[in-house]
Amino acid sequence: MELVWLLLITSVLFIASIFLLRWYLAKSWKLSRGDLWLPNENVYFDPTTSTTNQFPSVLEHPSVYLSVIIPAYNERERLPVMLQEALTYLQERQQQDKAFTYELIIIDDGSKDKTYEVALNYSDTETSDKVRVLKLAKNRGKGGAVKRV
């Protein structure tokens, strides 16, 4: 009988410790993410209408078949070549399959060069339905930039 009680108490303590650990990790994870969500970073500028719009949430119903996330930090020189190749491929794919839709989301990860302006130029040329630019106030690295979307 004592062995049964010992097993029962041990099991209860083990389960309680798992719940406490989960609670602690969830709380500390939320606190550590806090600096990723600065004000006014969840908007994009639409150059064709000169308006600032709220960035769609990943929790909303998807409006396109493929979203390409492009983190960019000081990529003023390399971004145009990459974007041109990507857009050429995606446009050809869309011509082959009319149901195929896409968007490019360029995340300027706190660049110090003209990366944002270069990306915004593509948003103007291709429209913000196809190319959106998200500007982060400070550099968070590729992982931090991608988490932002």
PDB file of C-alpha atoms in Angstrom:
ATOM      1  CA  MET A   1       0.000   0.000   0.000  1.00  0.00           C
ATOM      2  CA  GLU A   2       2.837   2.392   0.824  1.00  0.00           C
ATOM      3  CA  LEU A   3       4.352   1.718  -2.588  1.00  0.00           C
ATOM      4  CA  VAL A   4       1.099   2.712  -4.313  1.00  0.00           C
ATOM      5  CA  TRP A   5       0.962   5.994  -2.379  1.00  0.00           C
ATOM      6  CA  LEU A   6       4.610   6.667  -3.155  1.00  0.00           C
ATOM      7  CA  LEU A   7       4.027   6.094  -6.877  1.00  0.00           C
ATOM      8  CA  LEU A   8       0.910   8.259  -6.812  1.00  0.00           C
ATOM      9  CA  ILE A   9       2.645  11.154  -5.051  1.00  0.00           C
ATOM     10  CA  THR A  10       5.670  10.875  -7.363  1.00  0.00           C
ATOM     11  CA  SER A  11       3.422  10.901 -10.429  1.00  0.00           C
ATOM     12  CA  VAL A  12       1.508  13.960  -9.217  1.00  0.00           C
ATOM     13  CA  LEU A  13       4.739  15.839  -8.468  1.00  0.00           C
ATOM     14  CA  PHE A  14       6.158  14.904 -11.860  1.00  0.00           C
ATOM     15  CA  ILE A  15       3.055  16.100 -13.713  1.00  0.00           C
ATOM     16  CA  ALA A  16       2.952  19.317 -11.672  1.00  0.00           C
ATOM     17  CA  SER A  17       6.619  20.007 -12.439  1.00  0.00           C
ATOM     18  CA  ILE A  18       5.971  19.552 -16.179  1.00  0.00           C
ATOM     19  CA  PHE A  19       3.106  22.085 -16.059  1.00  0.00           C
ATOM     20  CA  LEU A  20       5.231  24.557 -14.105  1.00  0.00           C
ATOM     21  CA  LEU A  21       8.096  24.173 -16.571  1.00  0.00           C
ATOM     22  CA  ARG A  22       5.742  24.700 -19.518  1.00  0.00           C
ATOM     23  CA  TRP A  23       4.276  27.805 -17.888  1.00  0.00           C
ATOM     24  CA  TYR A  24       7.724  29.241 -17.137  1.00  0.00           C
ATOM     25  CA  LEU A  25       9.062  28.583 -20.648  1.00  0.00           C
ATOM     26  CA  ALA A  26       5.969  30.085 -22.293  1.00  0.00           C
ATOM     27  CA  LYS A  27       6.209  33.189 -20.109  1.00  0.00           C
ATOM     28  CA  SER A  28       9.943  33.688 -20.722  1.00  0.00           C
ATOM     29  CA  TRP A  29       9.494  33.102 -24.480  1.00  0.00           C
ATOM     30  CA  LYS A  30       6.874  35.862 -24.643  1.00  0.00           C
ATOM     31  CA  LEU A  31       9.159  38.222 -22.751  1.00  0.00           C
ATOM     32  CA  SER A  32      12.159  37.475 -24.957  1.00  0.00           C
ATOM     33  CA  ARG A  33      10.104  38.148 -28.114  1.00  0.00           C
ATOM     34  CA  GLY A  34       9.034  41.576 -26.912  1.00  0.00           C
ATOM     35  CA  ASP A  35      11.743  43.532 -28.724  1.00  0.00           C
ATOM     36  CA  LEU A  36      10.764  41.964 -32.071  1.00  0.00           C
ATOM     37  CA  TRP A  37       7.444  43.779 -32.172  1.00  0.00           C
ATOM     38  CA  LEU A  38       8.201  47.491 -32.322  1.00  0.00           C
ATOM     39  CA  PRO A  39       5.398  49.950 -33.171  1.00  0.00           C
ATOM     40  CA  ASN A  40       4.763  50.775 -36.850  1.00  0.00           C
ATOM     41  CA  GLU A  41       6.649  47.743 -38.111  1.00  0.00           C
ATOM     42  CA  ASN A  42       3.508  45.906 -39.149  1.00  0.00           C
ATOM     43  CA  VAL A  43       2.677  48.295 -41.983  1.00  0.00           C
ATOM     44  CA  TYR A  44       3.764  48.600 -45.587  1.00  0.00           C
ATOM     45  CA  PHE A  45       3.789  51.582 -47.902  1.00  0.00           C
ATOM     46  CA  ASP A  46       1.842  51.340 -51.156  1.00  0.00           C
ATOM     47  CA  PRO A  47       3.670  53.621 -53.616  1.00  0.00           C
ATOM     48  CA  THR A  48       0.856  53.605 -56.178  1.00  0.00           C
ATOM     49  CA  THR A  49      -1.670  55.099 -53.730  1.00  0.00           C
ATOM     50  CA  SER A  50       0.856  56.742 -51.352  1.00  0.00           C
ATOM     51  CA  THR A  51      -0.858  55.099 -48.397  1.00  0.00           C
ATOM     52  CA  THR A  52       0.365  53.077 -45.458  1.00  0.00           C
ATOM     53  CA  ASN A  53      -1.543  49.824 -44.954  1.00  0.00           C
ATOM     54  CA  GLN A  54      -1.716  47.242 -42.197  1.00  0.00           C
ATOM     55  CA  PHE A  55       0.285  44.126 -43.023  1.00  0.00           C
ATOM     56  CA  PRO A  56      -1.948  41.036 -43.261  1.00  0.00           C
ATOM     57  CA  SER A  57      -1.653  38.495 -40.465  1.00  0.00           C
ATOM     58  CA  VAL A  58      -0.618  34.904 -41.066  1.00  0.00           C
ATOM     59  CA  LEU A  59      -3.799  33.983 -39.186  1.00  0.00           C
ATOM     60  CA  GLU A  60      -5.996  35.485 -41.919  1.00  0.00           C
ATOM     61  CA  HIS A  61      -7.345  33.424 -44.794  1.00  0.00           C
ATOM     62  CA  PRO A  62      -4.590  33.112 -47.450  1.00  0.00           C
ATOM     63  CA  SER A  63      -5.113  35.344 -50.457  1.00  0.00           C
ATOM     64  CA  VAL A  64      -2.284  33.984 -52.626  1.00  0.00           C
ATOM     65  CA  TYR A  65      -0.919  30.548 -53.465  1.00  0.00           C
ATOM     66  CA  LEU A  66       2.748  31.341 -52.738  1.00  0.00           C
ATOM     67  CA  SER A  67       4.340  33.913 -50.433  1.00  0.00           C
ATOM     68  CA  VAL A  68       8.089  34.366 -50.852  1.00  0.00           C
ATOM     69  CA  ILE A  69       9.718  35.916 -47.765  1.00  0.00           C
ATOM     70  CA  ILE A  70      12.977  37.742 -48.509  1.00  0.00           C
ATOM     71  CA  PRO A  71      14.980  39.037 -45.530  1.00  0.00           C
ATOM     72  CA  ALA A  72      17.362  41.757 -46.730  1.00  0.00           C
ATOM     73  CA  TYR A  73      20.111  43.565 -44.840  1.00  0.00           C
ATOM     74  CA  ASN A  74      22.295  45.994 -46.809  1.00  0.00           C
ATOM     75  CA  GLU A  75      21.393  44.270 -50.095  1.00  0.00           C
ATOM     76  CA  ARG A  76      21.147  47.358 -52.313  1.00  0.00           C
ATOM     77  CA  GLU A  77      23.520  45.869 -54.911  1.00  0.00           C
ATOM     78  CA  ARG A  78      22.324  42.247 -54.922  1.00  0.00           C
ATOM     79  CA  LEU A  79      18.583  42.713 -54.436  1.00  0.00           C
ATOM     80  CA  PRO A  80      17.716  43.877 -57.987  1.00  0.00           C
ATOM     81  CA  VAL A  81      19.350  40.842 -59.642  1.00  0.00           C
ATOM     82  CA  MET A  82      17.634  38.420 -57.273  1.00  0.00           C
ATOM     83  CA  LEU A  83      14.243  40.117 -57.574  1.00  0.00           C
ATOM     84  CA  GLN A  84      14.395  40.232 -61.358  1.00  0.00           C
ATOM     85  CA  GLU A  85      15.159  36.501 -61.557  1.00  0.00           C
ATOM     86  CA  ALA A  86      12.435  35.644 -59.041  1.00  0.00           C
ATOM     87  CA  LEU A  87       9.821  37.846 -60.707  1.00  0.00           C
ATOM     88  CA  THR A  88      10.643  36.478 -64.155  1.00  0.00           C
ATOM     89  CA  TYR A  89      10.170  32.910 -62.929  1.00  0.00           C
ATOM     90  CA  LEU A  90       6.979  33.680 -61.003  1.00  0.00           C
ATOM     91  CA  GLN A  91       5.433  35.609 -63.909  1.00  0.00           C
ATOM     92  CA  GLU A  92       6.218  32.743 -66.320  1.00  0.00           C
ATOM     93  CA  ARG A  93       4.695  30.266 -63.882  1.00  0.00           C
ATOM     94  CA  GLN A  94       1.584  32.427 -63.594  1.00  0.00           C
ATOM     95  CA  GLN A  95       1.225  32.523 -67.380  1.00  0.00           C
ATOM     96  CA  GLN A  96       1.354  28.713 -67.494  1.00  0.00           C
ATOM     97  CA  ASP A  97      -1.112  28.277 -64.630  1.00  0.00           C
ATOM     98  CA  LYS A  98      -3.738  31.006 -64.278  1.00  0.00           C
ATOM     99  CA  ALA A  99      -4.712  29.755 -60.798  1.00  0.00           C
ATOM    100  CA  PHE A 100      -1.166  30.361 -59.539  1.00  0.00           C
ATOM    101  CA  THR A 101      -0.831  33.581 -57.528  1.00  0.00           C
ATOM    102  CA  TYR A 102       2.134  34.913 -55.602  1.00  0.00           C
ATOM    103  CA  GLU A 103       3.540  37.729 -53.535  1.00  0.00           C
ATOM    104  CA  LEU A 104       7.067  38.729 -52.591  1.00  0.00           C
ATOM    105  CA  ILE A 105       7.507  40.100 -49.082  1.00  0.00           C
ATOM    106  CA  ILE A 106      10.821  41.898 -48.736  1.00  0.00           C
ATOM    107  CA  ILE A 107      11.829  42.584 -45.152  1.00  0.00           C
ATOM    108  CA  ASP A 108      14.367  45.385 -44.853  1.00  0.00           C
ATOM    109  CA  ASP A 109      16.096  44.259 -41.680  1.00  0.00           C
ATOM    110  CA  GLY A 110      17.318  47.657 -40.492  1.00  0.00           C
ATOM    111  CA  SER A 111      19.605  48.252 -43.487  1.00  0.00           C
ATOM    112  CA  LYS A 112      21.949  51.220 -43.475  1.00  0.00           C
ATOM    113  CA  ASP A 113      22.131  51.468 -47.267  1.00  0.00           C
ATOM    114  CA  LYS A 114      19.319  52.081 -49.787  1.00  0.00           C
ATOM    115  CA  THR A 115      17.841  48.559 -49.602  1.00  0.00           C
ATOM    116  CA  TYR A 116      14.409  49.888 -48.616  1.00  0.00           C
ATOM    117  CA  GLU A 117      14.308  52.339 -51.538  1.00  0.00           C
ATOM    118  CA  VAL A 118      15.381  49.651 -54.037  1.00  0.00           C
ATOM    119  CA  ALA A 119      12.713  47.266 -52.731  1.00  0.00           C
ATOM    120  CA  LEU A 120      10.085  50.017 -52.730  1.00  0.00           C
ATOM    121  CA  ASN A 121      10.888  50.719 -56.384  1.00  0.00           C
ATOM    122  CA  TYR A 122       9.920  47.123 -57.205  1.00  0.00           C
ATOM    123  CA  SER A 123       6.742  47.516 -55.176  1.00  0.00           C
ATOM    124  CA  ASP A 124       5.920  50.573 -57.277  1.00  0.00           C
ATOM    125  CA  THR A 125       6.707  48.817 -60.570  1.00  0.00           C
ATOM    126  CA  GLU A 126       4.992  45.507 -59.788  1.00  0.00           C
ATOM    127  CA  THR A 127       2.278  46.911 -57.438  1.00  0.00           C
ATOM    128  CA  SER A 128       2.040  46.186 -53.735  1.00  0.00           C
ATOM    129  CA  ASP A 129      -0.219  43.203 -54.436  1.00  0.00           C
ATOM    130  CA  LYS A 130       2.834  41.424 -55.859  1.00  0.00           C
ATOM    131  CA  VAL A 131       5.716  43.033 -53.928  1.00  0.00           C
ATOM    132  CA  ARG A 132       5.401  44.337 -50.377  1.00  0.00           C
ATOM    133  CA  VAL A 133       8.175  45.870 -48.325  1.00  0.00           C
ATOM    134  CA  LEU A 134       8.309  45.653 -44.556  1.00  0.00           C
ATOM    135  CA  LYS A 135      10.848  47.952 -42.883  1.00  0.00           C
ATOM    136  CA  LEU A 136      12.244  46.971 -39.482  1.00  0.00           C
ATOM    137  CA  ALA A 137      13.700  49.715 -37.287  1.00  0.00           C
ATOM    138  CA  LYS A 138      16.687  47.650 -36.171  1.00  0.00           C
ATOM    139  CA  ASN A 139      18.582  44.633 -37.428  1.00  0.00           C
ATOM    140  CA  ARG A 140      17.419  41.336 -35.945  1.00  0.00           C
ATOM    141  CA  GLY A 141      19.121  38.871 -38.281  1.00  0.00           C
ATOM    142  CA  LYS A 142      17.462  36.629 -40.849  1.00  0.00           C
ATOM    143  CA  GLY A 143      15.602  34.586 -38.244  1.00  0.00           C
ATOM    144  CA  GLY A 144      14.236  37.658 -36.499  1.00  0.00           C
ATOM    145  CA  ALA A 145      13.202  39.217 -39.800  1.00  0.00           C
ATOM    146  CA  VAL A 146      11.377  36.118 -40.954  1.00  0.00           C
ATOM    147  CA  LYS A 147       9.640  35.697 -37.573  1.00  0.00           C
ATOM    148  CA  ARG A 148       8.278  39.198 -38.009  1.00  0.00           C
ATOM    149  CA  VAL A 149       6.070  38.123 -40.896  1.00  0.00           C
TER     150      VAL A 149
END
